[in-house]
Amino acid sequence: MSEENALNLIITDPSQLDNPGVKYLAASRLGACTSQQSLDRLIEVASKESDDLYERITRRKALEALGRRKQKTALPVLIEALTDQDEPTVVNAVDSIARIGASLTETQQQQLLTALNGPDNQKRAVIQAFTRLNLPDSNDVIAELRGDLNPLVAGAAHAHALRLTNRDESLGPLLSQLQDTNPGRRRAAVIDLGDAQHLAALEALTRCPVSMPLRAKSAFLITKAQSEGNREDINKTHADALLETLLRDDPRTLALANPSPIPSEAEAIRAGLQHRDEARQYEAAKALCEMPATERLALIDDLEENQGSDYGVHYLLASCVGLLELQERSNLVRRALQETGPQYSKSRIAAAWSCLRLQLDDQKPLLKEIAETHPWEPLRWSCTQVLEKMG
């Protein structure tokens, strides 16, 4: 969709469109533009309330897009949206305020704090914004929410306490939540620990059964904050070792406390690798590692052929081939490293570390290119470390 089409579609009455859903796409498209006209149009759409469902969703998308534009001139319309009765509208406005990262006046801070009076998802977003903007909890309103019955609300409040007041007693509840049986709560704890930027969380993140990219995002936030001097002195060698452990992501070293582990049988492993809970995926990968060698090779071939389009399966195969030092399947690693689609970025991390284990020196030129040009820091960092270790 061109910018010109997006500018027109986003303000077209839904009743005049064969597919009103293109209005959402138009908002997303303008979020990727850089012109003043596109910014003004997003602000215009974000300021309009409507009872029409399509217009309401388009407004939500416009509010979200303004966060990607990161222009502080959008703050007034975002602050105004905080009083809306539509929860997704408020959450998108709050998230965009945090993404823009500009200083807020005391009045704007109070308006943001007022948005705590909403559903739990809205409360969590507001607390996260206060944490990410380093805004103090002057009236202890957020502090009181550390005792909230919803762990997602309480966890965000604990993160705020850790980052703004260095309350170490708030670390324990978040670390415990990393092992919650509910995958959503584990993921939330990973995000909260990244917001908290507390160095003591780094080791626990290496063992938590949550997707590697989410853990890596929080881990890099923590190490960056520490290296910039926001907290205590950091032992860079130790921190780098923990980052490497996290990015190598060996399922055999994760804390997989499940009363019914997946057996080392093909059908059970195949089903586990496609489970929505990452803990089950990692359990399946661990079971794959523990299979007899001949059965394991046959299953890897079958999985690559029939389930290789599943990004999670693709990633774990690229990882396990290296972890098990399966030289006879090194071409799987080469293919994974060559994937350029953004959905395969985590597979390229697994492939990079597998190149080291398998000593695939012929991949050095590609590793160097990725280390120098890829936009995702965990992938660049991995390739840099692998090249240094390969010598």
mmCIF file of C-alpha atoms in Angstrom, residues 5-327:
data_model
loop_
_atom_site.group_PDB
_atom_site.id
_atom_site.type_symbol
_atom_site.label_atom_id
_atom_site.label_comp_id
_atom_site.label_asym_id
_atom_site.label_seq_id
_atom_site.Cartn_x
_atom_site.Cartn_y
_atom_site.Cartn_z
ATOM 1 C CA ASN A 5 -3.435 5.400 -0.662
ATOM 2 C CA ALA A 6 -3.039 4.999 3.090
ATOM 3 C CA LEU A 7 -3.639 8.718 3.633
ATOM 4 C CA ASN A 8 -6.936 8.477 1.769
ATOM 5 C CA LEU A 9 -8.140 5.088 2.996
ATOM 6 C CA ILE A 10 -7.691 5.866 6.678
ATOM 7 C CA ILE A 11 -10.263 8.691 6.498
ATOM 8 C CA THR A 12 -12.689 6.983 4.119
ATOM 9 C CA ASP A 13 -16.083 6.096 5.590
ATOM 10 C CA PRO A 14 -16.137 2.308 6.236
ATOM 11 C CA SER A 15 -19.497 2.036 4.456
ATOM 12 C CA GLN A 16 -17.811 3.121 1.222
ATOM 13 C CA LEU A 17 -15.217 0.344 1.323
ATOM 14 C CA ASP A 18 -15.639 -3.224 0.093
ATOM 15 C CA ASN A 19 -13.229 -4.280 2.823
ATOM 16 C CA PRO A 20 -13.291 -1.813 5.754
ATOM 17 C CA GLY A 21 -10.375 -3.693 7.288
ATOM 18 C CA VAL A 22 -8.011 -1.878 4.916
ATOM 19 C CA LYS A 23 -8.358 1.117 7.229
ATOM 20 C CA TYR A 24 -6.352 -0.777 9.893
ATOM 21 C CA LEU A 25 -3.691 -1.562 7.299
ATOM 22 C CA ALA A 26 -3.587 2.086 6.331
ATOM 23 C CA ALA A 27 -2.887 3.084 9.938
ATOM 24 C CA SER A 28 -0.072 0.563 10.184
ATOM 25 C CA ARG A 29 1.356 1.777 6.864
ATOM 26 C CA LEU A 30 1.407 5.395 8.056
ATOM 27 C CA GLY A 31 3.195 4.262 11.189
ATOM 28 C CA ALA A 32 6.098 3.232 8.955
ATOM 29 C CA CYS A 33 6.184 6.543 7.070
ATOM 30 C CA THR A 34 8.275 9.597 7.897
ATOM 31 C CA SER A 35 6.407 12.532 6.342
ATOM 32 C CA GLN A 36 4.749 15.281 8.357
ATOM 33 C CA GLN A 37 1.531 14.736 6.427
ATOM 34 C CA SER A 38 1.326 11.092 7.506
ATOM 35 C CA LEU A 39 2.008 12.056 11.134
ATOM 36 C CA ASP A 40 -0.691 14.735 11.036
ATOM 37 C CA ARG A 41 -3.163 12.263 9.539
ATOM 38 C CA LEU A 42 -2.466 9.716 12.294
ATOM 39 C CA ILE A 43 -2.974 12.386 14.955
ATOM 40 C CA GLU A 44 -6.226 13.415 13.258
ATOM 41 C CA VAL A 45 -7.564 9.849 13.244
ATOM 42 C CA ALA A 46 -6.328 9.135 16.770
ATOM 43 C CA SER A 47 -8.317 12.094 18.094
ATOM 44 C CA LYS A 48 -11.694 10.957 16.715
ATOM 45 C CA GLU A 49 -14.094 8.950 18.854
ATOM 46 C CA SER A 50 -16.725 6.857 17.100
ATOM 47 C CA ASP A 51 -19.359 4.233 17.808
ATOM 48 C CA ASP A 52 -18.544 2.475 14.541
ATOM 49 C CA LEU A 53 -16.508 -0.690 15.178
ATOM 50 C CA TYR A 54 -14.202 -0.217 12.188
ATOM 51 C CA GLU A 55 -13.512 3.417 13.069
ATOM 52 C CA ARG A 56 -12.855 2.450 16.683
ATOM 53 C CA ILE A 57 -10.338 -0.220 15.699
ATOM 54 C CA THR A 58 -8.724 2.175 13.206
ATOM 55 C CA ARG A 59 -8.309 4.693 16.018
ATOM 56 C CA ARG A 60 -6.624 2.038 18.155
ATOM 57 C CA LYS A 61 -4.230 1.263 15.294
ATOM 58 C CA ALA A 62 -3.497 4.963 14.788
ATOM 59 C CA LEU A 63 -2.655 5.355 18.471
ATOM 60 C CA GLU A 64 -0.340 2.354 18.225
ATOM 61 C CA ALA A 65 1.282 3.740 15.062
ATOM 62 C CA LEU A 66 2.024 7.042 16.801
ATOM 63 C CA GLY A 67 4.203 5.119 19.247
ATOM 64 C CA ARG A 68 6.246 3.780 16.347
ATOM 65 C CA ARG A 69 6.664 7.315 14.982
ATOM 66 C CA LYS A 70 8.136 8.407 18.343
ATOM 67 C CA GLN A 71 7.283 12.098 17.883
ATOM 68 C CA LYS A 72 6.520 14.000 21.090
ATOM 69 C CA THR A 73 4.075 16.231 19.189
ATOM 70 C CA ALA A 74 1.702 13.247 19.399
ATOM 71 C CA LEU A 75 1.648 13.334 23.206
ATOM 72 C CA PRO A 76 -1.451 15.573 23.587
ATOM 73 C CA VAL A 77 -3.697 13.264 21.566
ATOM 74 C CA LEU A 78 -2.282 10.222 23.375
ATOM 75 C CA ILE A 79 -2.913 11.809 26.765
ATOM 76 C CA GLU A 80 -6.439 12.724 25.678
ATOM 77 C CA ALA A 81 -7.137 9.096 24.723
ATOM 78 C CA LEU A 82 -6.416 7.967 28.299
ATOM 79 C CA THR A 83 -9.962 8.925 29.330
ATOM 80 C CA ASP A 84 -11.593 6.636 26.756
ATOM 81 C CA GLN A 85 -13.815 3.831 28.047
ATOM 82 C CA ASP A 86 -12.414 1.367 25.476
ATOM 83 C CA GLU A 87 -9.633 -0.634 27.155
ATOM 84 C CA PRO A 88 -7.586 -1.412 23.992
ATOM 85 C CA THR A 89 -7.686 2.281 23.071
ATOM 86 C CA VAL A 90 -6.261 3.282 26.444
ATOM 87 C CA VAL A 91 -3.661 0.498 26.453
ATOM 88 C CA ASN A 92 -2.421 1.483 22.979
ATOM 89 C CA ALA A 93 -2.199 5.130 24.039
ATOM 90 C CA VAL A 94 -0.266 4.227 27.179
ATOM 91 C CA ASP A 95 2.128 1.966 25.279
ATOM 92 C CA SER A 96 2.784 4.701 22.733
ATOM 93 C CA ILE A 97 3.481 7.269 25.448
ATOM 94 C CA ALA A 98 6.094 4.891 26.858
ATOM 95 C CA ARG A 99 7.603 4.203 23.413
ATOM 96 C CA ILE A 100 7.957 7.897 22.610
ATOM 97 C CA GLY A 101 9.878 8.261 25.858
ATOM 98 C CA ALA A 102 9.520 12.042 26.132
ATOM 99 C CA SER A 103 9.338 13.826 29.487
ATOM 100 C CA LEU A 104 5.839 14.317 30.863
ATOM 101 C CA THR A 105 4.636 17.329 32.799
ATOM 102 C CA GLU A 106 3.302 16.756 36.320
ATOM 103 C CA THR A 107 -0.221 17.200 34.971
ATOM 104 C CA GLN A 108 0.379 14.593 32.257
ATOM 105 C CA GLN A 109 1.840 12.202 34.831
ATOM 106 C CA GLN A 110 -1.293 12.531 36.926
ATOM 107 C CA GLN A 111 -3.474 11.949 33.861
ATOM 108 C CA LEU A 112 -1.472 8.807 33.126
ATOM 109 C CA LEU A 113 -1.814 7.669 36.728
ATOM 110 C CA THR A 114 -5.588 8.154 36.559
ATOM 111 C CA ALA A 115 -5.682 5.495 33.835
ATOM 112 C CA LEU A 116 -4.868 2.941 36.559
ATOM 113 C CA ASN A 117 -8.608 3.005 37.257
ATOM 114 C CA GLY A 118 -9.423 0.364 34.688
ATOM 115 C CA PRO A 119 -9.192 -3.360 33.916
ATOM 116 C CA ASP A 120 -6.087 -5.321 34.904
ATOM 117 C CA ASN A 121 -4.523 -5.234 31.441
ATOM 118 C CA GLN A 122 -4.824 -1.442 31.492
ATOM 119 C CA LYS A 123 -3.348 -1.245 34.993
ATOM 120 C CA ARG A 124 -0.362 -3.305 33.907
ATOM 121 C CA ALA A 125 0.252 -1.074 30.879
ATOM 122 C CA VAL A 126 0.159 2.086 33.003
ATOM 123 C CA ILE A 127 2.599 0.669 35.569
ATOM 124 C CA GLN A 128 4.928 -0.439 32.767
ATOM 125 C CA ALA A 129 4.841 3.082 31.308
ATOM 126 C CA PHE A 130 5.787 4.594 34.677
ATOM 127 C CA THR A 131 8.658 2.117 34.961
ATOM 128 C CA ARG A 132 9.993 2.596 31.436
ATOM 129 C CA LEU A 133 9.765 6.390 31.720
ATOM 130 C CA ASN A 134 11.454 6.301 35.158
ATOM 131 C CA LEU A 135 8.506 8.128 36.714
ATOM 132 C CA PRO A 136 8.284 8.049 40.536
ATOM 133 C CA ASP A 137 5.305 6.717 42.434
ATOM 134 C CA SER A 138 4.864 9.883 44.498
ATOM 135 C CA ASN A 139 1.568 8.845 46.108
ATOM 136 C CA ASP A 140 2.442 5.147 46.567
ATOM 137 C CA VAL A 141 -0.454 4.175 44.311
ATOM 138 C CA ILE A 142 1.699 1.747 42.345
ATOM 139 C CA ALA A 143 3.374 0.458 45.508
ATOM 140 C CA GLU A 144 0.031 -0.700 46.836
ATOM 141 C CA LEU A 145 -0.479 -2.809 43.717
ATOM 142 C CA ARG A 146 2.479 -5.032 44.629
ATOM 143 C CA GLY A 147 -0.096 -6.933 46.665
ATOM 144 C CA ASP A 148 -2.637 -7.213 43.834
ATOM 145 C CA LEU A 149 -4.231 -10.642 43.419
ATOM 146 C CA ASN A 150 -3.419 -10.633 39.701
ATOM 147 C CA PRO A 151 0.281 -11.556 39.388
ATOM 148 C CA LEU A 152 0.545 -9.629 36.113
ATOM 149 C CA VAL A 153 -0.444 -6.407 37.889
ATOM 150 C CA ALA A 154 1.620 -7.198 40.980
ATOM 151 C CA GLY A 155 4.612 -8.188 38.863
ATOM 152 C CA ALA A 156 4.628 -4.882 36.983
ATOM 153 C CA ALA A 157 4.435 -3.059 40.325
ATOM 154 C CA HIS A 158 7.377 -5.100 41.661
ATOM 155 C CA ALA A 159 9.379 -4.159 38.551
ATOM 156 C CA HIS A 160 8.657 -0.486 39.193
ATOM 157 C CA ALA A 161 9.851 -0.815 42.795
ATOM 158 C CA LEU A 162 13.043 -2.568 41.727
ATOM 159 C CA ARG A 163 13.936 -0.037 39.059
ATOM 160 C CA LEU A 164 12.899 3.179 40.775
ATOM 161 C CA THR A 165 13.642 2.461 44.450
ATOM 162 C CA ASN A 166 15.870 -0.638 44.246
ATOM 163 C CA ARG A 167 13.616 -2.600 46.617
ATOM 164 C CA ASP A 168 15.361 -5.978 46.531
ATOM 165 C CA GLU A 169 12.448 -7.699 48.265
ATOM 166 C CA SER A 170 10.478 -7.268 45.026
ATOM 167 C CA LEU A 171 12.928 -9.504 43.153
ATOM 168 C CA GLY A 172 11.805 -12.755 44.810
ATOM 169 C CA PRO A 173 8.190 -12.741 43.578
ATOM 170 C CA LEU A 174 9.318 -12.144 39.992
ATOM 171 C CA LEU A 175 11.960 -14.867 40.100
ATOM 172 C CA SER A 176 9.384 -17.299 41.499
ATOM 173 C CA GLN A 177 6.968 -16.395 38.724
ATOM 174 C CA LEU A 178 9.540 -17.501 36.136
ATOM 175 C CA GLN A 179 8.622 -21.073 37.094
ATOM 176 C CA ASP A 180 4.839 -20.589 37.131
ATOM 177 C CA THR A 181 2.870 -23.383 35.461
ATOM 178 C CA ASN A 182 1.004 -20.727 33.467
ATOM 179 C CA PRO A 183 3.093 -19.748 30.401
ATOM 180 C CA GLY A 184 1.533 -16.279 30.233
ATOM 181 C CA ARG A 185 2.660 -15.528 33.769
ATOM 182 C CA ARG A 186 6.179 -16.751 33.007
ATOM 183 C CA ARG A 187 6.357 -14.495 29.960
ATOM 184 C CA ALA A 188 5.078 -11.539 31.973
ATOM 185 C CA ALA A 189 7.763 -12.110 34.602
ATOM 186 C CA VAL A 190 10.457 -12.142 31.909
ATOM 187 C CA ILE A 191 9.186 -8.789 30.607
ATOM 188 C CA ASP A 192 8.968 -7.348 34.122
ATOM 189 C CA LEU A 193 12.536 -8.359 34.929
ATOM 190 C CA GLY A 194 13.697 -6.639 31.765
ATOM 191 C CA ASP A 195 11.888 -3.497 32.858
ATOM 192 C CA ALA A 196 13.359 -3.776 36.348
ATOM 193 C CA GLN A 197 16.898 -3.958 34.915
ATOM 194 C CA HIS A 198 18.161 -5.832 37.987
ATOM 195 C CA LEU A 199 21.406 -7.712 37.395
ATOM 196 C CA ALA A 200 20.537 -10.491 39.838
ATOM 197 C CA ALA A 201 17.789 -11.665 37.452
ATOM 198 C CA LEU A 202 20.165 -12.464 34.618
ATOM 199 C CA GLU A 203 21.101 -15.980 35.700
ATOM 200 C CA ALA A 204 17.478 -16.964 36.306
ATOM 201 C CA LEU A 205 16.568 -15.813 32.800
ATOM 202 C CA THR A 206 19.028 -18.333 31.340
ATOM 203 C CA ARG A 207 17.023 -21.201 32.869
ATOM 204 C CA CYS A 208 13.432 -20.060 32.389
ATOM 205 C CA PRO A 209 11.304 -22.076 29.914
ATOM 206 C CA VAL A 210 10.138 -19.068 27.898
ATOM 207 C CA SER A 211 10.992 -18.276 24.277
ATOM 208 C CA MET A 212 14.633 -17.334 23.801
ATOM 209 C CA PRO A 213 13.961 -14.028 21.966
ATOM 210 C CA LEU A 214 11.788 -12.724 24.810
ATOM 211 C CA ARG A 215 14.390 -13.682 27.402
ATOM 212 C CA ALA A 216 17.157 -12.219 25.247
ATOM 213 C CA LYS A 217 15.343 -8.895 24.981
ATOM 214 C CA SER A 218 15.145 -8.610 28.767
ATOM 215 C CA ALA A 219 18.699 -9.855 29.273
ATOM 216 C CA PHE A 220 20.135 -7.268 26.881
ATOM 217 C CA LEU A 221 18.083 -4.523 28.549
ATOM 218 C CA ILE A 222 19.576 -5.541 31.885
ATOM 219 C CA THR A 223 23.190 -5.670 30.712
ATOM 220 C CA LYS A 224 22.866 -2.410 28.797
ATOM 221 C CA ALA A 225 21.457 -0.616 31.834
ATOM 222 C CA GLN A 226 24.201 -2.005 34.028
ATOM 223 C CA SER A 227 26.990 -1.083 31.630
ATOM 224 C CA GLU A 228 25.641 2.459 31.395
ATOM 225 C CA GLY A 229 26.052 2.781 35.145
ATOM 226 C CA ASN A 230 22.403 2.840 36.109
ATOM 227 C CA ARG A 231 22.981 0.262 38.850
ATOM 228 C CA GLU A 232 25.865 -1.492 40.594
ATOM 229 C CA ASP A 233 29.118 -2.307 38.821
ATOM 230 C CA ILE A 234 28.830 -5.125 36.342
ATOM 231 C CA ASN A 235 31.283 -7.964 35.793
ATOM 232 C CA LYS A 236 31.190 -7.932 31.991
ATOM 233 C CA THR A 237 32.907 -11.301 31.627
ATOM 234 C CA HIS A 238 30.327 -12.957 33.877
ATOM 235 C CA ALA A 239 27.444 -11.147 32.179
ATOM 236 C CA ASP A 240 28.690 -12.177 28.736
ATOM 237 C CA ALA A 241 28.927 -15.785 29.901
ATOM 238 C CA LEU A 242 25.301 -15.658 31.042
ATOM 239 C CA LEU A 243 24.198 -14.094 27.761
ATOM 240 C CA GLU A 244 25.980 -16.854 25.898
ATOM 241 C CA THR A 245 24.276 -19.524 28.002
ATOM 242 C CA LEU A 246 20.907 -17.954 27.309
ATOM 243 C CA LEU A 247 21.503 -17.684 23.568
ATOM 244 C CA ARG A 248 22.913 -21.209 23.237
ATOM 245 C CA ASP A 249 19.597 -22.229 24.815
ATOM 246 C CA ASP A 250 20.261 -25.858 25.679
ATOM 247 C CA PRO A 251 16.904 -27.438 26.656
ATOM 248 C CA ARG A 252 18.767 -29.911 28.872
ATOM 249 C CA THR A 253 19.852 -27.110 31.220
ATOM 250 C CA LEU A 254 16.497 -25.321 31.537
ATOM 251 C CA ALA A 255 14.331 -25.577 34.628
ATOM 252 C CA LEU A 256 11.693 -27.924 33.215
ATOM 253 C CA ALA A 257 9.923 -29.009 36.363
ATOM 254 C CA ASN A 258 7.046 -30.909 34.773
ATOM 255 C CA PRO A 259 5.477 -33.901 36.567
ATOM 256 C CA SER A 260 4.895 -35.648 33.224
ATOM 257 C CA PRO A 261 7.942 -35.158 30.960
ATOM 258 C CA ILE A 262 7.675 -35.991 27.279
ATOM 259 C CA PRO A 263 8.980 -39.472 26.484
ATOM 260 C CA SER A 264 11.682 -39.982 23.862
ATOM 261 C CA GLU A 265 9.178 -41.206 21.294
ATOM 262 C CA ALA A 266 8.645 -39.722 17.846
ATOM 263 C CA GLU A 267 4.925 -38.941 18.082
ATOM 264 C CA ALA A 268 5.189 -37.411 21.551
ATOM 265 C CA ILE A 269 8.153 -35.274 20.474
ATOM 266 C CA ARG A 270 6.405 -34.167 17.285
ATOM 267 C CA ALA A 271 3.343 -33.033 19.232
ATOM 268 C CA GLY A 272 5.415 -31.358 21.951
ATOM 269 C CA LEU A 273 7.453 -29.297 19.512
ATOM 270 C CA GLN A 274 4.230 -27.705 18.226
ATOM 271 C CA HIS A 275 2.733 -27.022 21.657
ATOM 272 C CA ARG A 276 1.798 -23.411 22.436
ATOM 273 C CA ASP A 277 3.607 -23.555 25.791
ATOM 274 C CA GLU A 278 7.351 -23.088 25.261
ATOM 275 C CA ALA A 279 8.054 -25.328 28.247
ATOM 276 C CA ARG A 280 6.507 -28.241 26.390
ATOM 277 C CA GLN A 281 8.471 -27.344 23.268
ATOM 278 C CA TYR A 282 11.709 -27.393 25.244
ATOM 279 C CA GLU A 283 10.725 -30.673 26.908
ATOM 280 C CA ALA A 284 10.197 -32.156 23.440
ATOM 281 C CA ALA A 285 13.603 -30.875 22.311
ATOM 282 C CA LYS A 286 15.184 -32.409 25.400
ATOM 283 C CA ALA A 287 13.472 -35.718 24.627
ATOM 284 C CA LEU A 288 14.814 -35.505 21.069
ATOM 285 C CA CYS A 289 18.331 -35.089 22.446
ATOM 286 C CA GLU A 290 17.877 -38.213 24.560
ATOM 287 C CA MET A 291 16.647 -40.492 21.749
ATOM 288 C CA PRO A 292 18.835 -43.317 20.416
ATOM 289 C CA ALA A 293 21.077 -41.908 17.687
ATOM 290 C CA THR A 294 19.558 -43.777 14.731
ATOM 291 C CA GLU A 295 15.984 -42.920 15.660
ATOM 292 C CA ARG A 296 16.969 -39.310 16.334
ATOM 293 C CA LEU A 297 18.429 -38.746 12.858
ATOM 294 C CA ALA A 298 15.362 -40.187 11.168
ATOM 295 C CA LEU A 299 13.064 -37.986 13.255
ATOM 296 C CA ILE A 300 15.108 -34.844 12.549
ATOM 297 C CA ASP A 301 14.838 -35.525 8.810
ATOM 298 C CA ASP A 302 11.104 -36.095 9.088
ATOM 299 C CA LEU A 303 10.560 -32.961 11.177
ATOM 300 C CA GLU A 304 12.570 -30.779 8.797
ATOM 301 C CA GLU A 305 10.636 -32.056 5.794
ATOM 302 C CA ASN A 306 7.137 -31.989 7.253
ATOM 303 C CA GLN A 307 7.215 -29.382 10.048
ATOM 304 C CA GLY A 308 10.163 -27.207 9.090
ATOM 305 C CA SER A 309 7.857 -24.323 8.159
ATOM 306 C CA ASP A 310 6.904 -24.066 11.852
ATOM 307 C CA TYR A 311 9.275 -21.377 13.113
ATOM 308 C CA GLY A 312 9.555 -22.933 16.569
ATOM 309 C CA VAL A 313 10.357 -26.391 15.197
ATOM 310 C CA HIS A 314 12.823 -24.876 12.723
ATOM 311 C CA TYR A 315 14.625 -23.092 15.550
ATOM 312 C CA LEU A 316 14.867 -26.111 17.840
ATOM 313 C CA LEU A 317 16.155 -28.342 15.045
ATOM 314 C CA ALA A 318 18.902 -25.842 14.179
ATOM 315 C CA SER A 319 19.798 -25.761 17.868
ATOM 316 C CA CYS A 320 19.714 -29.507 18.566
ATOM 317 C CA VAL A 321 21.876 -30.417 15.562
ATOM 318 C CA GLY A 322 24.627 -28.275 17.018
ATOM 319 C CA LEU A 323 24.090 -29.284 20.637
ATOM 320 C CA LEU A 324 24.370 -32.940 19.632
ATOM 321 C CA GLU A 325 27.283 -32.228 17.238
ATOM 322 C CA LEU A 326 25.547 -34.020 14.389
ATOM 323 C CA GLN A 327 28.051 -33.431 11.612
#
